[in-house]
Amino acid sequence: MRRLITTLVTVSLAGCASQQKPAASENPATPPQATQPAAPADAEAFRATKPEPGKPPELVLPSFQKATLDNGLTVLVSTRRELPLVFAGITFAAGSAQDPAGKQGLADLTYRMLLEGAGTRDTVALDNAFGDLGVSPFQDVAADGAQVGVRVLTRNVDAALGLLSDVTLRPTFAPKAFERRKKQQLADLVRRLGQPTALGQIVFLSSAFGSAHPYGHSAAGMPDTVQALSLEDVQGFYKKHVGPAAAALVMTGDVTLDEAVAYAKKHFGTWKSQATLPAAPPTPKLVNREQVHVVPKPGLDQTVVIMGRPAIAAGNPDEFSLELATTVFGGFFGSRLNMNLREDKGYSYGAGASLDPRLGVGPLTSYASVRSDVTGPAVKEAMGEVTGLKSRPITEKELEAAREGLIRAFPGAFESVEGLGSSASQLFRKRRPMDEFNRTVEGLRTATAADVQRAAEKYLDPATLQIVLVGDPLLIQEQVSPLNLGKLVPVEPDTQPGVTRAGP
């Protein structure tokens, strides 16, 4: 009976619970609001806000130290202990600027002969000796000097310097090796003269500096001048220009100045020569453009456009301001010239400009390869950008972009022991102080907008820029003549090697 009552009560309560109504709303007059879906975000809205760059790392520049042996040999060192690697090289102060008249390419051939046998080793034995140390020597010949060097493990530095000592002090200059090397150089020149850009550079140097100026030719020379070179010419250049007073031992990486001096005394201490540092080339005469030099290449799909002039020597007070002005004009992707010819007009894959301060007054050069069918419009736009540097002064935004790009690019030159070695070599060739790179960064940082604008107007004067065009002569005649930039003069350095022959 008790179970029955309990069961009935439970069922009754369950029934009451199932019939309960929900509690009344506090505001029954307001109907429930439906949830509205959020409006979709603009997938491209993020493009309106430029991402903020992270904090740049602190710029740490390498330090360079210098010593001089009793025989006049300079020793340059930059120590970096992270890896057991050393760059060891000999830098020479004489380069292609010291080529005698009519013997362009002599410096290049002479320095390349240094690795064609030295001491008691012929070409093959010398190459094998370097190979046994796990290294392959490289050479660099430029207007203001040359270099031969190796990157080597610290434990092999002494042996490598022994070989470099033979190369520098005791080259064999064997007749058969000379003939082989000369033939190879001539073959390289033939290939080079098949490149439109190389042809343009050859003609530009001659037109900007004059063919008789030390900077008026390329280091490699021309086929006829190289063909005329003799072994006696090479030996004479070596005797006149290679010696301790005109050279430097450059060592960078896992080495100290004291260690480098000890190596220098051991391997180069007895070196004697009458060679002295060459004088800086004379300042070229700056003339207004009267001609446009045309290297005719019928049917060429692109036209190489080179504009430029002699500008400044290393150490000129305007160097840093002009470097910034050149960068704004054409020195990086966002430059005025590249954004015009590539991004806006689509005339070229890329256009640029560079400044090359040398021991003497070096060139400022602008360059682009443009579609041949838009040669005239491209040249007009390029000249317009030069003129625009005065009519549309460089803005603070452009200046800061150029400044930041140049300064942040500095570490790239020092990322390897070879890079450090090349930088030290440039200090020697241009005869700059050991703190030159610190001075350069400071100069770039402190150059004012007024300084940069003044440099732009002074050195990028359209009237002083020589113009060289390599391309289809009929298209160039048709499209460039109406621009009235000067008389179009054909120049054919490849068909008349060694002579930049101007047509009528």
C-alpha positions as a printed NumPy array, in Angstrom:
array([[  0.   ,   0.   ,   0.   ],
       [  2.891,   2.366,   0.872],
       [  4.601,   1.518,  -2.441],
       [  1.437,   2.285,  -4.374],
       [  1.007,   5.692,  -2.726],
       [  4.665,   6.543,  -3.38 ],
       [  4.342,   5.595,  -7.022],
       [  1.17 ,   7.674,  -7.497],
       [  2.78 ,  10.745,  -5.911],
       [  5.859,  10.43 ,  -8.159],
       [  3.76 ,  10.161, -11.314],
       [  1.639,  13.113, -10.264],
       [  4.692,  15.347,  -9.66 ],
       [  6.196,  14.341, -12.985],
       [  3.007,  15.281, -14.762],
       [  2.895,  18.683, -13.099],
       [  6.51 ,  19.327, -14.064],
       [  5.887,  18.473, -17.713],
       [  3.047,  21.033, -17.867],
       [  5.022,  23.99 , -16.371],
       [  5.252,  27.087, -18.622],
       [  8.43 ,  29.088, -18.995],
       [  8.781,  32.145, -16.832],
       [  7.371,  35.305, -18.336],
       [  9.837,  37.767, -19.854],
       [ 10.555,  40.887, -17.867],
       [  9.575,  42.868, -20.97 ],
       [  6.958,  40.822, -22.796],
       [  6.187,  43.681, -25.234],
       [  9.674,  43.462, -26.864],
       [  9.999,  40.525, -29.233],
       [ 13.304,  38.641, -29.192],
       [ 15.91 ,  40.087, -31.636],
       [ 17.382,  37.8  , -34.277],
       [ 21.192,  37.616, -34.272],
       [ 22.557,  39.534, -37.276],
       [ 25.58 ,  37.955, -39.055],
       [ 28.717,  40.103, -38.954],
       [ 29.508,  41.984, -42.146],
       [ 32.321,  40.275, -44.025],
       [ 35.698,  42.044, -43.567],
       [ 37.377,  43.57 , -46.615],
       [ 40.017,  40.998, -47.544],
       [ 42.188,  43.747, -49.055],
       [ 41.851,  46.26 , -46.203],
       [ 45.233,  45.306, -44.767],
       [ 46.939,  46.822, -47.814],
       [ 45.981,  50.325, -46.679],
       [ 48.343,  50.114, -43.718],
       [ 52.007,  49.538, -44.339],
       [ 53.452,  46.958, -41.939],
       [ 55.774,  48.455, -39.373],
       [ 59.326,  47.158, -39.706],
       [ 60.955,  45.497, -36.775],
       [ 63.726,  47.184, -34.883],
       [ 66.831,  47.067, -37.067],
       [ 69.893,  45.393, -35.616],
       [ 72.724,  47.603, -34.534],
       [ 75.141,  48.316, -37.359],
       [ 78.577,  47.001, -36.457],
       [ 81.302,  47.829, -38.944],
       [ 84.584,  45.92 , -39.096],
       [ 87.799,  47.561, -37.982],
       [ 90.922,  47.584, -40.125],
       [ 94.501,  47.828, -38.915],
       [ 97.607,  48.788, -40.811],
       [101.35 ,  48.233, -40.535],
       [104.301,  48.812, -42.868],
       [107.409,  46.664, -43.285],
       [110.882,  48.133, -43.695],
       [110.787,  47.402, -47.429],
       [107.614,  49.462, -47.826],
       [105.071,  46.62 , -47.975],
       [101.734,  47.597, -46.423],
       [ 99.969,  45.047, -44.206],
       [ 96.193,  45.398, -43.799],
       [ 94.249,  43.252, -41.319],
       [ 90.66 ,  42.848, -40.155],
       [ 90.249,  40.22 , -37.441],
       [ 87.205,  37.956, -37.25 ],
       [ 87.504,  34.866, -35.057],
       [ 84.155,  33.131, -35.591],
       [ 85.529,  30.509, -38.017],
       [ 89.004,  29.079, -38.666],
       [ 89.163,  30.818, -42.038],
       [ 91.527,  33.46 , -43.402],
       [ 91.574,  35.439, -46.589],
       [ 95.135,  36.116, -47.703],
       [ 95.912,  38.178, -50.749],
       [ 98.291,  40.593, -52.376],
       [ 96.832,  43.856, -53.656],
       [ 98.679,  45.851, -56.299],
       [ 98.348,  49.626, -56.712],
       [ 98.819,  49.64 , -60.501],
       [ 95.907,  48.642, -62.714],
       [ 94.63 ,  49.157, -66.218],
       [ 94.996,  52.926, -65.742],
       [ 98.736,  52.282, -66.122],
       [ 98.359,  50.559, -69.511],
       [100.672,  52.314, -72.004],
       [ 99.086,  53.972, -75.028],
       [ 98.207,  51.382, -77.643],
       [ 98.717,  48.514, -75.18 ],
       [ 95.345,  48.364, -73.48 ],
       [ 94.923,  45.055, -71.671],
       [ 98.592,  44.814, -70.624],
       [ 97.935,  45.079, -66.878],
       [ 95.219,  42.435, -67.111],
       [ 97.455,  40.03 , -69.025],
       [100.417,  40.65 , -66.709],
       [ 98.536,  39.877, -63.51 ],
       [ 96.911,  36.794, -65.009],
       [100.36 ,  35.531, -65.954],
       [101.244,  35.409, -62.244],
       [ 99.247,  32.182, -61.918],
       [100.76 ,  30.642, -65.057],
       [103.811,  29.367, -63.203],
       [105.899,  30.597, -60.261],
       [109.038,  29.528, -58.443],
       [109.858,  25.976, -59.475],
       [106.28 ,  25.134, -60.555],
       [104.717,  25.4  , -63.984],
       [101.033,  26.233, -64.477],
       [ 99.746,  22.736, -63.663],
       [102.039,  22.172, -60.692],
       [101.126,  25.57 , -59.226],
       [ 97.431,  24.875, -59.607],
       [ 97.875,  21.464, -57.965],
       [ 99.805,  22.996, -55.069],
       [ 96.92 ,  25.36 , -54.347],
       [ 94.492,  22.469, -54.77 ],
       [ 96.377,  20.412, -52.181],
       [ 95.486,  23.148, -49.671],
       [ 91.838,  22.999, -50.683],
       [ 91.86 ,  26.416, -52.296],
       [ 91.512,  27.956, -55.717],
       [ 93.17 ,  31.368, -56.147],
       [ 91.21 ,  34.195, -57.731],
       [ 92.247,  37.386, -59.467],
       [ 90.706,  40.781, -59.925],
       [ 92.054,  43.454, -62.284],
       [ 90.51 ,  46.924, -62.363],
       [ 91.438,  50.461, -63.319],
       [ 93.07 ,  51.34 , -59.991],
       [ 94.8  ,  48.059, -59.193],
       [ 94.635,  44.302, -58.996],
       [ 94.538,  41.487, -56.481],
       [ 95.373,  37.803, -56.237],
       [ 94.329,  35.836, -53.166],
       [ 92.829,  32.754, -51.541],
       [ 90.438,  31.785, -48.767],
       [ 92.162,  29.155, -46.687],
       [ 91.813,  27.265, -43.408],
       [ 93.816,  28.828, -40.594],
       [ 96.077,  25.795, -40.34 ],
       [ 97.089,  26.21 , -44.001],
       [ 97.76 ,  29.956, -43.984],
       [101.549,  29.633, -43.856],
       [101.642,  27.236, -46.795],
       [ 99.241,  29.398, -48.819],
       [101.359,  32.487, -48.221],
       [104.399,  30.529, -49.388],
       [102.65 ,  29.956, -52.713],
       [101.47 ,  33.576, -52.926],
       [105.033,  34.66 , -52.264],
       [106.216,  32.636, -55.261],
       [103.389,  34.019, -57.396],
       [104.212,  37.612, -56.467],
       [108.007,  37.577, -56.226],
       [109.007,  34.765, -58.567],
       [106.649,  34.452, -61.565],
       [108.255,  32.408, -64.348],
       [106.668,  34.192, -67.35 ],
       [107.327,  31.098, -69.476],
       [106.944,  31.777, -73.245],
       [104.575,  28.836, -73.884],
       [102.413,  29.797, -70.92 ],
       [102.331,  33.375, -72.206],
       [101.104,  32.355, -75.65 ],
       [ 98.433,  30.111, -74.149],
       [ 97.264,  32.814, -71.77 ],
       [ 97.154,  35.43 , -74.518],
       [ 95.076,  33.177, -76.777],
       [ 92.656,  32.569, -73.939],
       [ 92.359,  36.294, -73.297],
       [ 91.685,  36.957, -76.978],
       [ 88.971,  34.282, -76.997],
       [ 87.391,  35.889, -73.919],
       [ 87.41 ,  39.248, -75.693],
       [ 85.656,  37.836, -78.742],
       [ 82.87 ,  36.503, -76.508],
       [ 82.683,  39.813, -74.656],
       [ 82.361,  41.814, -77.857],
       [ 79.307,  39.731, -78.687],
       [ 77.469,  41.22 , -75.708],
       [ 75.616,  44.502, -76.405],
       [ 76.055,  45.735, -72.835],
       [ 79.828,  45.196, -72.971],
       [ 80.01 ,  47.072, -76.275],
       [ 78.086,  49.953, -74.738],
       [ 80.411,  50.119, -71.756],
       [ 83.496,  50.184, -73.98 ],
       [ 82.126,  53.072, -76.043],
       [ 80.887,  54.913, -72.959],
       [ 84.315,  54.956, -71.306],
       [ 85.876,  56.293, -74.47 ],
       [ 83.186,  58.941, -75.026],
       [ 83.067,  60.091, -71.402],
       [ 86.804,  60.161, -70.646],
       [ 88.405,  60.221, -74.088],
       [ 90.256,  57.243, -75.542],
       [ 93.628,  58.635, -74.419],
       [ 92.636,  58.996, -70.741],
       [ 93.752,  56.234, -68.317],
       [ 90.094,  55.527, -67.518],
       [ 89.032,  55.675, -71.176],
       [ 89.261,  51.93 , -71.85 ],
       [ 88.235,  48.647, -70.255],
       [ 90.756,  46.584, -68.285],
       [ 90.569,  43.694, -70.763],
       [ 91.665,  45.845, -73.695],
       [ 90.669,  45.133, -77.292],
       [ 91.619,  42.248, -79.598],
       [ 94.141,  44.211, -81.66 ],
       [ 95.887,  45.731, -78.638],
       [ 96.094,  42.378, -76.839],
       [ 97.24 ,  40.632, -80.007],
       [100.155,  43.072, -80.248],
       [101.348,  42.458, -76.673],
       [104.624,  40.612, -76.22 ],
       [106.187,  38.706, -73.355],
       [108.667,  41.589, -73.031],
       [105.737,  43.977, -72.522],
       [104.453,  41.823, -69.67 ],
       [107.867,  41.559, -68.046],
       [108.364,  45.303, -68.398],
       [105.023,  46.11 , -66.758],
       [105.789,  43.74 , -63.892],
       [109.232,  45.257, -63.321],
       [107.922,  48.828, -63.398],
       [104.762,  48.48 , -61.336],
       [105.012,  45.435, -59.027],
       [106.958,  45.898, -55.807],
       [106.552,  46.149, -52.014],
       [106.118,  49.937, -51.999],
       [103.226,  49.559, -54.462],
       [101.534,  46.529, -52.874],
       [ 99.794,  45.378, -49.709],
       [ 99.412,  42.047, -47.962],
       [ 95.74 ,  41.801, -47.018],
       [ 94.712,  39.298, -44.348],
       [ 91.22 ,  39.056, -42.891],
       [ 89.447,  36.57 , -40.648],
       [ 91.109,  34.349, -38.055],
       [ 94.335,  36.369, -37.821],
       [ 95.705,  39.3  , -35.815],
       [ 97.851,  42.197, -36.951],
       [100.892,  40.818, -35.114],
       [100.456,  37.422, -36.766],
       [100.017,  39.039, -40.192],
       [103.163,  41.134, -39.758],
       [105.101,  37.997, -38.817],
       [103.812,  36.223, -41.938],
       [104.67 ,  39.264, -44.05 ],
       [108.242,  39.393, -42.784],
       [108.692,  35.663, -43.336],
       [107.344,  35.496, -46.877],
       [107.766,  39.025, -48.247],
       [110.388,  40.658, -46.033],
       [113.209,  40.265, -48.585],
       [111.14 ,  41.579, -51.506],
       [112.851,  44.462, -53.279],
       [111.808,  46.531, -56.291],
       [111.993,  50.05 , -57.686],
       [108.205,  50.164, -58.184],
       [106.392,  53.084, -56.582],
       [102.774,  54.067, -56.101],
       [101.391,  55.459, -59.36 ],
       [ 99.936,  58.956, -59.407],
       [ 96.202,  59.429, -59.617],
       [ 94.97 ,  59.83 , -63.2  ],
       [ 94.387,  63.435, -64.285],
       [ 90.933,  64.948, -64.021],
       [ 89.227,  64.559, -67.406],
       [ 87.858,  67.562, -69.195],
       [ 84.104,  67.834, -68.804],
       [ 82.351,  68.744, -72.034],
       [ 78.73 ,  69.203, -72.959],
       [ 77.179,  66.501, -75.11 ],
       [ 77.226,  67.216, -78.816],
       [ 76.83 ,  63.674, -80.131],
       [ 74.908,  60.512, -79.371],
       [ 77.115,  57.482, -79.996],
       [ 75.319,  54.596, -81.699],
       [ 76.703,  51.054, -81.862],
       [ 74.725,  49.57 , -84.761],
       [ 73.274,  46.118, -84.199],
       [ 70.553,  45.561, -86.837],
       [ 67.623,  43.456, -85.702],
       [ 68.465,  43.637, -81.997],
       [ 65.282,  43.147, -79.95 ],
       [ 66.47 ,  45.486, -77.21 ],
       [ 68.392,  48.731, -77.171],
       [ 71.079,  49.256, -74.543],
       [ 70.9  ,  52.809, -73.224],
       [ 73.897,  54.158, -71.278],
       [ 74.161,  57.725, -70.025],
       [ 76.836,  59.199, -67.821],
       [ 79.855,  61.385, -67.23 ],
       [ 83.05 ,  61.658, -65.184],
       [ 81.925,  62.613, -61.685],
       [ 84.155,  62.551, -58.585],
       [ 87.188,  60.899, -57.001],
       [ 87.118,  59.   , -53.716],
       [ 87.329,  61.408, -50.81 ],
       [ 85.545,  64.252, -52.595],
       [ 83.396,  66.223, -50.102],
       [ 80.375,  65.673, -52.363],
       [ 80.784,  61.888, -52.41 ],
       [ 78.11 ,  60.968, -49.878],
       [ 75.561,  63.535, -51.092],
       [ 76.022,  62.431, -54.685],
       [ 75.749,  58.764, -53.702],
       [ 72.352,  59.521, -52.184],
       [ 71.236,  61.59 , -55.177],
       [ 72.307,  58.834, -57.593],
       [ 70.42 ,  56.269, -55.505],
       [ 67.223,  58.322, -55.609],
       [ 67.611,  58.744, -59.36 ],
       [ 68.411,  55.128, -60.255],
       [ 70.269,  53.28 , -57.533],
       [ 67.585,  50.93 , -56.183],
       [ 64.311,  49.29 , -57.207],
       [ 62.164,  52.186, -55.981],
       [ 64.259,  54.793, -57.777],
       [ 62.687,  57.307, -60.111],
       [ 64.261,  55.83 , -63.232],
       [ 63.3  ,  52.218, -62.52 ],
       [ 59.777,  53.049, -61.416],
       [ 59.293,  55.004, -64.624],
       [ 60.829,  52.713, -67.244],
       [ 59.871,  49.404, -65.63 ],
       [ 56.859,  49.833, -63.372],
       [ 54.992,  52.654, -65.106],
       [ 55.864,  52.292, -68.794],
       [ 56.93 ,  48.646, -69.034],
       [ 59.795,  49.547, -71.349],
       [ 62.451,  47.545, -69.495],
       [ 62.99 ,  44.73 , -67.025],
       [ 65.024,  47.162, -64.973],
       [ 66.981,  50.4  , -65.081],
       [ 69.644,  51.653, -62.727],
       [ 72.436,  54.08 , -61.993],
       [ 75.688,  53.872, -60.058],
       [ 78.518,  56.072, -58.834],
       [ 82.101,  54.789, -58.981],
       [ 84.506,  57.112, -57.137],
       [ 88.049,  55.999, -57.93 ],
       [ 91.571,  57.099, -57.085],
       [ 90.97 ,  59.643, -59.822],
       [ 87.655,  61.042, -61.012],
       [ 85.434,  58.029, -61.677],
       [ 82.216,  57.663, -63.68 ],
       [ 78.574,  58.2  , -62.834],
       [ 76.574,  55.863, -65.066],
       [ 72.92 ,  55.224, -65.849],
       [ 71.933,  52.103, -67.773],
       [ 68.93 ,  50.186, -69.086],
       [ 68.02 ,  47.675, -71.765],
       [ 64.696,  48.677, -73.318],
       [ 62.422,  47.2  , -75.972],
       [ 63.721,  48.316, -79.341],
       [ 60.282,  49.55 , -80.457],
       [ 60.235,  52.095, -77.604],
       [ 63.854,  53.26 , -77.825],
       [ 62.93 ,  56.893, -78.43 ],
       [ 60.257,  57.117, -75.733],
       [ 62.56 ,  55.361, -73.247],
       [ 65.431,  57.775, -73.896],
       [ 63.002,  60.692, -73.602],
       [ 61.726,  59.42 , -70.255],
       [ 65.262,  58.813, -68.958],
       [ 66.314,  62.339, -69.868],
       [ 63.096,  63.602, -68.348],
       [ 63.977,  61.977, -65.049],
       [ 67.372,  63.682, -65.101],
       [ 65.764,  67.041, -65.807],
       [ 63.16 ,  66.311, -63.15 ],
       [ 65.797,  66.241, -60.42 ],
       [ 65.803,  70.023, -60.678],
       [ 62.149,  70.7  , -61.492],
       [ 60.935,  68.115, -58.965],
       [ 63.398,  68.299, -56.062],
       [ 64.224,  65.165, -54.099],
       [ 61.709,  64.668, -51.298],
       [ 62.451,  63.763, -47.7  ],
       [ 60.694,  60.431, -48.248],
       [ 62.92 ,  59.585, -51.223],
       [ 66.02 ,  60.712, -49.369],
       [ 65.281,  58.592, -46.31 ],
       [ 64.568,  55.513, -48.44 ],
       [ 67.91 ,  55.945, -50.21 ],
       [ 69.746,  56.62 , -46.963],
       [ 68.277,  53.583, -45.224],
       [ 68.934,  51.306, -48.193],
       [ 72.577,  52.312, -48.549],
       [ 73.392,  52.061, -44.862],
       [ 71.578,  48.761, -44.296],
       [ 73.366,  47.243, -47.291],
       [ 76.779,  47.781, -45.706],
       [ 76.954,  44.484, -43.769],
       [ 76.593,  42.555, -47.028],
       [ 80.056,  43.685, -48.097],
       [ 81.6  ,  42.215, -44.944],
       [ 79.711,  38.927, -44.556],
       [ 82.661,  36.783, -45.665],
       [ 86.412,  36.933, -45.168],
       [ 86.709,  37.508, -48.928],
       [ 84.371,  40.496, -48.619],
       [ 86.499,  41.9  , -45.841],
       [ 89.568,  41.342, -47.993],
       [ 88.032,  43.105, -50.972],
       [ 87.056,  46.048, -48.762],
       [ 90.59 ,  46.306, -47.381],
       [ 91.936,  46.135, -50.923],
       [ 89.757,  49.074, -51.928],
       [ 91.11 ,  51.103, -49.018],
       [ 94.627,  50.512, -50.289],
       [ 93.903,  51.118, -53.966],
       [ 92.04 ,  54.362, -53.303],
       [ 94.459,  55.338, -50.497],
       [ 91.725,  55.906, -47.985],
       [ 92.046,  55.93 , -44.166],
       [ 91.35 ,  52.829, -42.091],
       [ 88.109,  54.317, -40.734],
       [ 86.756,  55.062, -44.213],
       [ 83.651,  52.896, -43.858],
       [ 82.708,  54.529, -40.565],
       [ 83.168,  57.904, -42.22 ],
       [ 81.011,  56.794, -45.129],
       [ 78.122,  55.699, -42.923],
       [ 78.34 ,  58.917, -40.935],
       [ 78.428,  60.941, -44.156],
       [ 75.334,  59.172, -45.475],
       [ 73.529,  59.705, -42.182],
       [ 74.28 ,  63.414, -41.892],
       [ 73.916,  64.537, -45.526],
       [ 71.056,  67.038, -45.622],
       [ 68.336,  67.349, -48.228],
       [ 69.947,  70.597, -49.381],
       [ 73.324,  68.86 , -49.789],
       [ 71.798,  66.052, -51.83 ],
       [ 69.753,  68.389, -54.026],
       [ 72.81 ,  70.532, -54.731],
       [ 74.845,  67.441, -55.702],
       [ 72.048,  66.202, -57.964],
       [ 71.842,  69.476, -59.841],
       [ 75.625,  69.833, -60.078],
       [ 76.564,  66.363, -61.306],
       [ 73.381,  65.185, -63.026],
       [ 73.186,  68.086, -65.423],
       [ 71.493,  66.698, -68.584],
       [ 73.79 ,  68.684, -70.884],
       [ 76.92 ,  66.947, -69.538],
       [ 75.652,  63.364, -69.834],
       [ 77.136,  61.427, -72.732],
       [ 74.692,  58.986, -74.368],
       [ 75.519,  55.614, -75.922],
       [ 72.895,  53.47 , -77.667],
       [ 73.48 ,  49.893, -78.811],
       [ 70.74 ,  48.599, -81.072],
       [ 69.031,  48.679, -84.445],
       [ 70.401,  51.78 , -86.218],
       [ 67.271,  52.417, -88.301],
       [ 64.981,  52.358, -85.28 ],
       [ 67.387,  54.558, -83.326],
       [ 67.604,  57.03 , -86.22 ],
       [ 63.827,  57.161, -86.56 ],
       [ 62.983,  57.465, -82.868],
       [ 65.906,  59.326, -81.289],
       [ 66.675,  61.967, -83.921],
       [ 63.5  ,  63.964, -83.143],
       [ 64.645,  64.326, -79.506],
       [ 67.481,  66.653, -80.626],
       [ 69.966,  65.247, -78.117],
       [ 72.912,  65.567, -80.504],
       [ 74.17 ,  64.246, -83.794],
       [ 73.843,  60.462, -84.065],
       [ 77.342,  59.087, -84.689],
       [ 77.884,  55.366, -85.461],
       [ 80.702,  53.681, -83.538],
       [ 81.841,  50.126, -84.252],
       [ 84.402,  48.918, -81.697],
       [ 83.829,  45.27 , -82.587],
       [ 84.537,  45.645, -86.312],
       [ 87.443,  47.983, -85.718],
       [ 88.963,  46.468, -82.556],
       [ 90.913,  48.834, -80.388],
       [ 89.677,  51.903, -82.24 ],
       [ 86.388,  53.592, -81.445],
       [ 85.706,  54.685, -85.009],
       [ 83.149,  57.423, -85.429],
       [ 81.236,  57.513, -88.651],
       [ 80.541,  60.615, -90.71 ]])
